[in-house]
Coordinates of C-alpha atoms in Angstrom, one line a residue:
Chain A
M518 CA 101.9 -26.8 188.9
K519 CA 101.8 -23.1 189.2
I520 CA 103.7 -21.9 186.2
K521 CA 101.8 -19.0 184.7
K522 CA 103.6 -18.7 181.6
A523 CA 106.8 -19.7 179.7
F524 CA 108.9 -17.4 177.4
N525 CA 110.9 -18.5 174.5
P526 CA 113.2 -15.8 173.2
H527 CA 115.3 -16.2 170.2
T528 CA 117.7 -13.4 170.9
I529 CA 119.8 -12.5 174.0
R530 CA 118.3 -9.0 173.8
E531 CA 114.8 -10.4 174.0
A532 CA 115.7 -12.7 177.2
L533 CA 117.3 -9.5 178.9
E534 CA 114.0 -7.6 178.5
I535 CA 112.1 -10.4 179.9
L536 CA 114.5 -10.8 182.8
E537 CA 114.4 -7.0 183.4
E538 CA 110.6 -6.7 183.2
H539 CA 110.1 -9.5 185.6
M540 CA 112.9 -9.0 187.8
K541 CA 110.8 -8.7 190.9
Q542 CA 108.9 -12.0 190.2
K543 CA 110.0 -15.6 190.2
V544 CA 111.4 -16.4 186.9
K545 CA 113.4 -19.6 186.5
I546 CA 115.9 -19.8 183.5
I547 CA 115.8 -23.1 181.9
A548 CA 118.2 -24.5 179.1
G549 CA 118.8 -28.2 179.1
G550 CA 116.3 -28.6 181.9
T551 CA 118.3 -31.7 183.6
D552 CA 118.6 -29.7 186.9
V553 CA 115.7 -27.4 186.8
M554 CA 113.1 -29.9 185.9
V555 CA 114.3 -31.8 189.0
F556 CA 114.0 -28.7 191.1
L557 CA 110.6 -27.9 189.9
H558 CA 109.0 -31.4 190.3
E559 CA 111.2 -33.0 193.1
K560 CA 111.9 -30.1 195.2
K561 CA 108.6 -28.2 194.5
L562 CA 110.7 -25.0 193.7
D563 CA 108.1 -22.1 193.6
V564 CA 108.2 -20.5 190.3
D565 CA 106.0 -18.3 188.4
Y566 CA 107.5 -18.0 185.0
L567 CA 110.1 -20.2 182.9
L568 CA 112.4 -18.5 180.7
D569 CA 113.4 -20.8 178.1
I570 CA 116.7 -19.7 176.7
S571 CA 117.5 -23.0 174.7
E572 CA 116.4 -21.3 171.3
I573 CA 118.8 -18.5 171.6
K574 CA 121.0 -18.5 168.6
D575 CA 124.8 -18.6 168.9
L576 CA 125.0 -19.1 172.7
D577 CA 126.6 -22.5 172.1
H578 CA 129.8 -21.5 170.2
V579 CA 133.5 -22.1 171.1
R580 CA 135.6 -19.1 169.9
E581 CA 139.4 -18.6 170.6
D582 CA 141.7 -15.7 170.9
E583 CA 145.4 -16.2 171.6
N584 CA 145.3 -17.0 175.0
H585 CA 141.8 -17.9 175.7
L586 CA 138.7 -20.1 174.7
I587 CA 135.3 -18.3 174.9
I588 CA 132.7 -20.9 175.5
G589 CA 128.8 -20.0 175.1
P590 CA 126.9 -21.4 178.1
L591 CA 124.3 -23.4 175.9
L592 CA 127.1 -25.8 174.9
T593 CA 126.0 -29.1 175.9
H594 CA 128.3 -31.6 177.5
K595 CA 128.1 -33.7 174.4
G596 CA 129.3 -30.7 172.3
I597 CA 132.2 -29.9 174.6
M598 CA 133.2 -33.6 174.1
E599 CA 133.1 -33.5 170.5
N600 CA 134.8 -30.0 170.3
Q601 CA 138.2 -29.7 168.6
L602 CA 139.3 -26.6 170.2
I603 CA 138.6 -27.7 173.7
K604 CA 140.2 -30.8 172.9
K605 CA 143.3 -29.1 171.9
Y606 CA 143.3 -26.2 174.5
A607 CA 141.3 -27.7 177.4
P608 CA 141.3 -31.4 177.4
I609 CA 140.6 -31.6 181.1
L610 CA 137.3 -30.2 180.5
I611 CA 136.4 -32.8 178.1
E612 CA 137.1 -35.2 181.2
G613 CA 134.7 -33.3 183.4
S614 CA 131.9 -33.2 181.0
A615 CA 132.2 -37.0 180.2
K616 CA 131.7 -37.5 183.8
V617 CA 128.3 -35.8 184.1
G618 CA 125.2 -38.0 184.4
S619 CA 124.5 -40.3 181.4
P620 CA 124.5 -40.0 177.7
Q621 CA 120.8 -38.9 177.8
I622 CA 121.7 -36.1 180.3
R623 CA 125.0 -35.0 178.4
N624 CA 122.8 -34.7 175.2
R625 CA 120.9 -32.0 176.9
A626 CA 122.7 -30.5 179.8
T627 CA 124.8 -27.4 179.4
I628 CA 127.8 -26.0 180.8
G629 CA 126.1 -22.9 181.5
G630 CA 123.6 -24.8 183.6
N631 CA 126.3 -26.6 185.5
V632 CA 127.9 -23.2 186.3
C633 CA 124.6 -21.6 187.3
T634 CA 123.2 -24.5 189.4
G635 CA 126.5 -24.0 191.2
S636 CA 126.9 -27.2 193.1
P637 CA 130.3 -27.9 194.7
A638 CA 129.9 -31.4 193.1
G639 CA 129.6 -29.9 189.5
D640 CA 131.8 -31.8 187.2
T641 CA 132.9 -29.2 184.9
L642 CA 133.6 -26.7 187.7
P643 CA 137.1 -28.0 188.8
P644 CA 138.3 -28.3 185.2
I645 CA 137.3 -24.7 184.4
A646 CA 138.6 -23.6 187.7
V647 CA 142.0 -24.7 186.8
H648 CA 141.6 -22.7 183.6
N649 CA 141.1 -19.6 185.6
A650 CA 137.6 -19.3 184.3
R651 CA 135.8 -15.9 184.0
F652 CA 132.1 -15.5 183.8
T653 CA 130.4 -12.8 181.7
L654 CA 127.1 -11.9 183.1
T655 CA 124.9 -9.6 181.0
S656 CA 121.7 -7.5 181.7
K657 CA 119.9 -5.0 179.9
T658 CA 122.0 -2.2 180.8
E659 CA 125.3 -3.7 182.0
E660 CA 127.9 -6.3 181.4
R661 CA 130.4 -7.6 184.0
S662 CA 133.0 -10.2 184.0
V663 CA 133.3 -12.2 187.5
E664 CA 136.2 -14.5 188.3
F665 CA 135.7 -18.1 189.3
K666 CA 136.7 -17.5 192.9
D667 CA 134.0 -14.6 193.2
F668 CA 131.2 -16.3 191.5
F669 CA 130.1 -19.0 193.9
T670 CA 129.1 -18.2 197.5
G671 CA 127.9 -21.5 198.7
P672 CA 126.3 -24.7 197.9
Q673 CA 124.0 -23.8 195.0
K674 CA 124.6 -20.2 195.4
T675 CA 126.0 -17.8 193.0
I676 CA 126.2 -14.0 192.6
I677 CA 124.2 -13.8 189.6
K678 CA 121.3 -11.3 189.9
P679 CA 117.7 -11.7 188.9
N680 CA 118.0 -9.6 185.8
E681 CA 121.3 -11.2 184.5
L682 CA 122.1 -14.0 182.1
L683 CA 125.4 -15.8 181.8
T684 CA 126.6 -15.3 178.3
K685 CA 130.1 -16.3 178.2
I686 CA 132.6 -18.7 180.0
T687 CA 136.3 -17.6 179.2
I688 CA 139.1 -19.8 180.1
D689 CA 142.6 -19.8 179.6
K690 CA 144.2 -22.1 176.9
C691 CA 146.4 -24.9 178.4
F692 CA 150.1 -24.4 178.9
S693 CA 152.5 -26.0 176.3
D694 CA 153.7 -29.4 177.5
E695 CA 151.1 -29.2 180.2
K696 CA 150.5 -32.2 182.7
F697 CA 147.1 -32.5 183.6
F698 CA 145.1 -34.6 186.0
F699 CA 141.3 -35.0 186.6
H700 CA 140.0 -37.6 188.9
F701 CA 136.7 -38.1 190.8
L702 CA 135.3 -40.5 193.1
G703 CA 131.5 -41.5 192.8
M704 CA 129.3 -44.6 193.8
R705 CA 129.1 -45.8 190.2
K706 CA 130.7 -45.1 187.0
A707 CA 127.7 -43.2 185.7
L708 CA 124.8 -41.4 187.0
S709 CA 126.7 -40.6 190.3
V710 CA 126.9 -37.6 192.2
T711 CA 130.8 -36.8 192.6
K712 CA 132.1 -37.6 196.2
V713 CA 135.5 -36.0 195.8
S714 CA 137.4 -34.7 192.7
M715 CA 140.5 -33.1 191.8
A716 CA 141.7 -31.2 188.8
A717 CA 145.0 -30.2 188.3
R718 CA 147.3 -28.9 185.7
C719 CA 151.1 -27.8 185.9
K720 CA 154.0 -26.8 183.7
I721 CA 157.6 -28.1 184.7
L722 CA 160.6 -25.7 183.9
D723 CA 164.3 -27.0 184.4
G724 CA 162.7 -29.8 186.7
A725 CA 160.7 -27.5 189.1
V726 CA 157.1 -26.4 189.1
E727 CA 156.7 -23.3 187.0
K728 CA 152.9 -23.0 187.0
L729 CA 150.3 -25.0 188.7
C730 CA 146.6 -24.9 189.4
I731 CA 144.6 -27.3 191.6
A732 CA 140.9 -27.4 192.1
L733 CA 138.9 -29.6 194.3
G734 CA 135.3 -30.5 194.1
S735 CA 132.9 -31.9 196.8
V736 CA 135.2 -31.0 199.8
A737 CA 133.9 -27.7 200.6
P738 CA 130.9 -25.3 200.2
V739 CA 132.1 -24.3 196.7
V740 CA 134.6 -25.7 194.3
L741 CA 138.1 -24.7 195.9
R742 CA 141.3 -23.6 194.3
A743 CA 144.0 -25.0 196.7
K744 CA 146.0 -21.7 196.7
E745 CA 148.0 -22.4 199.6
T746 CA 149.4 -25.7 198.2
E747 CA 149.8 -24.1 194.8
N748 CA 151.8 -21.3 196.1
E749 CA 154.0 -23.8 198.3
L750 CA 154.9 -25.9 195.1
I751 CA 155.8 -23.2 192.8
G752 CA 159.4 -23.2 192.2
R753 CA 160.2 -26.4 193.9
K754 CA 161.2 -29.8 192.5
I755 CA 158.9 -32.6 192.9
E756 CA 160.7 -35.1 195.3
T757 CA 159.3 -37.4 197.8
E758 CA 159.6 -34.8 200.6
T759 CA 157.8 -32.1 198.6
I760 CA 155.0 -34.8 197.8
E761 CA 154.6 -35.5 201.4
Q762 CA 154.4 -31.8 202.4
A763 CA 151.9 -31.1 199.6
V764 CA 149.7 -34.0 200.7
K765 CA 149.7 -32.6 204.1
R766 CA 149.0 -29.1 203.1
I767 CA 146.1 -29.8 200.8
R768 CA 144.3 -31.9 203.4
N769 CA 144.5 -28.9 205.8
E770 CA 143.0 -26.7 203.0
V771 CA 139.7 -28.5 202.7
S772 CA 136.8 -28.6 204.9
P773 CA 134.4 -31.7 203.7
I774 CA 131.5 -32.5 205.5
D775 CA 129.8 -35.8 206.3
D776 CA 126.8 -36.6 204.0
I777 CA 124.8 -39.6 202.6
R778 CA 127.6 -40.1 200.1
S779 CA 130.5 -40.0 202.3
T780 CA 132.2 -38.8 205.5
G781 CA 134.4 -35.8 205.8
S782 CA 137.5 -37.7 207.2
Y783 CA 137.3 -40.1 204.0
R784 CA 137.1 -37.2 201.7
K785 CA 140.0 -35.3 203.5
Y786 CA 142.0 -38.5 203.2
I787 CA 141.2 -39.0 199.6
V788 CA 142.2 -35.4 198.7
G789 CA 145.8 -36.4 199.8
V790 CA 145.8 -39.5 197.8
L791 CA 144.8 -37.7 194.7
M792 CA 147.4 -35.2 195.3
K793 CA 150.0 -37.8 195.6
R794 CA 148.8 -39.5 192.5
F795 CA 149.1 -36.3 190.6
L796 CA 152.5 -35.4 191.7
D797 CA 153.8 -39.1 191.1
R798 CA 152.5 -38.7 187.6
V799 CA 154.5 -35.2 187.1
K800 CA 157.6 -36.6 188.6
K801 CA 157.7 -39.3 186.0
Chain B
M874 CA 106.0 -34.5 165.6
V875 CA 105.7 -37.8 167.3
N876 CA 106.6 -41.0 165.5
G877 CA 106.3 -39.3 162.1
K878 CA 102.9 -37.7 162.9
H879 CA 102.3 -33.9 163.5
V880 CA 100.8 -33.3 166.9
A881 CA 99.3 -30.2 168.4
L882 CA 98.4 -30.3 172.0
K883 CA 97.2 -27.5 174.6
V884 CA 99.0 -28.2 177.7
P885 CA 100.6 -26.4 180.8
P886 CA 104.0 -25.2 179.8
D887 CA 105.8 -27.5 182.5
R888 CA 103.8 -30.5 181.5
R889 CA 106.5 -33.2 181.2
L890 CA 107.3 -35.0 177.8
V891 CA 107.0 -38.4 179.4
D892 CA 103.3 -37.3 180.7
I893 CA 102.4 -36.0 177.3
I894 CA 103.5 -39.4 175.7
R895 CA 102.0 -41.5 178.0
E896 CA 98.6 -39.8 179.0
D897 CA 97.9 -37.2 176.3
L898 CA 99.1 -39.4 173.4
R899 CA 98.2 -42.9 175.2
L900 CA 101.6 -44.1 174.0
T901 CA 102.4 -46.0 177.4
G902 CA 105.6 -48.0 175.9
T903 CA 107.6 -45.2 177.4
K904 CA 107.9 -45.8 181.4
V905 CA 108.4 -43.3 184.3
G906 CA 111.0 -44.9 186.6
C907 CA 112.5 -42.2 188.9
G908 CA 111.2 -39.0 187.3
E909 CA 114.5 -37.2 187.8
G910 CA 116.6 -38.5 184.8
E911 CA 118.5 -41.0 186.9
C912 CA 117.3 -44.2 185.4
G913 CA 116.5 -44.0 181.7
A914 CA 113.3 -45.8 181.7
C915 CA 111.8 -42.8 180.1
T916 CA 114.3 -42.6 177.3
V917 CA 112.9 -41.5 173.7
I918 CA 114.8 -40.1 170.8
M919 CA 114.4 -36.3 170.3
D920 CA 115.9 -34.8 167.3
G921 CA 118.3 -37.7 166.8
L922 CA 119.4 -37.8 170.4
T923 CA 118.3 -40.1 173.1
I924 CA 116.9 -37.9 176.1
N925 CA 115.1 -38.5 179.3
S926 CA 111.6 -37.5 178.5
C927 CA 110.8 -36.8 182.4
L928 CA 113.1 -33.9 182.0
V929 CA 111.7 -32.0 179.0
P930 CA 108.9 -29.6 179.6
A931 CA 106.0 -28.9 177.1
C932 CA 107.5 -25.4 176.4
Q933 CA 110.5 -26.6 174.9
L934 CA 108.6 -29.0 172.4
D935 CA 107.7 -26.8 169.7
G936 CA 109.1 -28.0 166.4
K937 CA 110.8 -31.1 167.8
S938 CA 110.8 -34.6 166.5
I939 CA 110.3 -37.3 168.9
I940 CA 110.4 -41.1 168.4
T941 CA 109.2 -43.5 171.1
I942 CA 109.4 -47.3 171.3
E943 CA 106.2 -47.6 169.5
G944 CA 107.5 -45.6 166.5
L945 CA 110.7 -47.7 166.5
S946 CA 108.7 -51.0 166.5
G947 CA 106.2 -49.8 163.9
S948 CA 109.1 -48.7 161.5
G949 CA 110.7 -52.1 161.6
K950 CA 113.9 -50.6 162.5
M951 CA 114.1 -52.4 165.8
D952 CA 113.5 -55.9 164.4
F953 CA 116.9 -57.2 164.8
I954 CA 117.4 -55.8 168.4
K955 CA 113.9 -57.2 169.5
E956 CA 115.0 -60.7 168.2
A957 CA 118.4 -60.5 169.8
F958 CA 117.0 -59.5 173.1
I959 CA 114.8 -62.3 173.0
Q960 CA 117.1 -65.1 171.7
E961 CA 119.6 -63.8 174.4
G962 CA 117.2 -63.9 177.3
A963 CA 118.0 -60.3 178.0
V964 CA 114.4 -59.5 179.3
Q965 CA 113.3 -60.2 182.6
C966 CA 110.6 -57.9 184.2
G967 CA 110.6 -55.8 181.0
Y968 CA 110.3 -52.3 182.8
C969 CA 113.7 -50.9 181.4
I970 CA 113.4 -52.5 178.2
P971 CA 111.7 -49.7 176.1
G972 CA 114.5 -47.4 177.3
M973 CA 117.2 -49.8 176.9
V974 CA 116.0 -50.8 173.4
I975 CA 115.8 -47.1 172.4
S976 CA 119.5 -46.6 173.7
S977 CA 120.6 -49.7 172.1
Y978 CA 119.1 -48.6 168.6
Q979 CA 120.7 -45.1 169.0
I980 CA 124.3 -46.5 169.7
I981 CA 124.1 -49.0 167.0
E982 CA 122.8 -46.2 164.5
D983 CA 125.6 -43.8 165.8
N984 CA 128.1 -46.5 165.0
R985 CA 126.8 -47.3 161.5
N986 CA 129.5 -45.6 159.5
K987 CA 132.6 -46.8 161.6
S988 CA 134.4 -49.9 160.3
S989 CA 134.4 -51.6 163.4
V990 CA 131.4 -53.0 165.5
L991 CA 131.0 -51.8 168.9
T992 CA 133.2 -53.0 171.8
E993 CA 131.9 -54.1 175.0
E994 CA 133.1 -51.0 176.7
E995 CA 131.3 -48.9 174.2
I996 CA 128.0 -50.6 174.7
R997 CA 128.4 -50.3 178.3
Q998 CA 129.0 -46.6 178.0
G999 CA 126.2 -46.2 175.6
L1000 CA 123.8 -47.9 178.0
S1001 CA 125.1 -46.2 181.0
G1002 CA 122.0 -44.1 181.4
N1003 CA 119.7 -47.0 181.4
L1004 CA 119.3 -48.9 184.6
C1005 CA 118.3 -52.6 185.1
R1006 CA 117.6 -54.0 188.4
C1007 CA 117.0 -57.6 187.2
T1008 CA 119.5 -58.8 184.7
G1009 CA 122.9 -57.7 185.7
Y1010 CA 123.2 -56.2 182.1
V1011 CA 125.3 -59.2 180.7
K1012 CA 122.7 -60.5 178.6
I1013 CA 121.6 -57.2 177.3
I1014 CA 125.1 -56.4 176.2
K1015 CA 125.2 -59.8 174.3
A1016 CA 121.9 -58.9 172.7
V1017 CA 123.2 -55.5 171.4
K1018 CA 126.2 -57.1 169.9
K1019 CA 124.2 -59.8 168.2
A1020 CA 121.9 -57.1 167.0
E1021 CA 124.6 -55.0 165.6
A1022 CA 126.2 -58.1 163.9
K1023 CA 123.1 -59.2 162.3
M1024 CA 122.2 -55.8 161.1
R1025 CA 125.7 -55.6 159.4
G1026 CA 125.4 -59.0 158.2
V1027 CA 128.6 -60.1 160.0
A1028 CA 129.4 -63.0 162.0
L1029 CA 129.8 -62.3 165.6
P1030 CA 133.6 -62.8 166.6
D1031 CA 133.3 -65.0 169.7
E1032 CA 129.9 -66.7 169.2
N1033 CA 131.3 -70.0 170.8
K1034 CA 132.9 -68.3 173.8
K1035 CA 131.2 -68.6 177.3
S1036 CA 132.0 -65.0 178.3
I1037 CA 131.3 -61.8 176.7

């Protein structure tokens, strides 16, 4: 292996200094290591330096303000599943984290890693997408906030610059009386890459859809918010006809590929099934 | 610290924990199955949590406390589990077993202060990171149930029933 050196900063500032100094070199940030170690060893990723951020203090917090939860990127999936604020204000994220890998993986893997790896099959991504996630990227000289829809540009491609660190994930708190839904298909119950997934949450007012957020995983190059389907359903009552139309609409919004896990046509079909399941649940 | 002893090694920063355990420390109980965190054969306990040792690089090991299957065995803490696995016929080729026993130990340990014993679903969930290609898991799950019951000094609820 060609790793020249590993850095173990204890503060964000230290980490940013290192990123700035080595901006032109091949630096890989590692936290839980459950993706990076596979990339290094199996995919033979060419890296000169490892930047281990796992020892940085206070990057695994969950804080709240009136309308948001602010989550530190180093929070593990185990930590997410045990967190009372997330249970109360973003229960759909717990379902996403519970799907990741296995107990051993969840003990180490972080939500920040799930975001920065940026796979369209990342299991926390549809849940945070429907919570309108915003990502804070910090460098030595700047800090910027990027919305979910602008963050991912393709499979495992994000807009993170070489001198930036993801320092916060901010999500909306759930609606009161919210109905939510998260379902995924995989080859097994654990340790399987998701074939198709859907996260959805909505609020009904006077029998009609007042607010609706739908996100789909593994059916496009990035995790998609099904905006057209959302817009079509806002203000409408959930009846048999509306459901049929929504199923058609959402199938048209996705462009899944054939790969070793599934075919595009199957995925497209399942998206409609999941949509119907969600709306049937809301109708009740 | 490994199995209660302080260890100091000079290794490349990305050397995998599983290789340090097996090759540098000659503790070969821990196995390499897939090398990418998908099978659990390399499972050890680090700072009280089960982890895949094929996914931890040396640069993250400073100050950590590791327990391997040798450590668990030496401490006597897995005697009930070992007995139950043998009695129930839960071992075939044996390759998954060190990881399986480590995970079994941890789920029983984590359940220690709860009033009820582990359900079958909880055992399946707890062992979901350990793959076995031989047994079909049934006898492993029976063994974990038996081990926990023996550790708590309680009778197994359905000892005479055929199914688990």
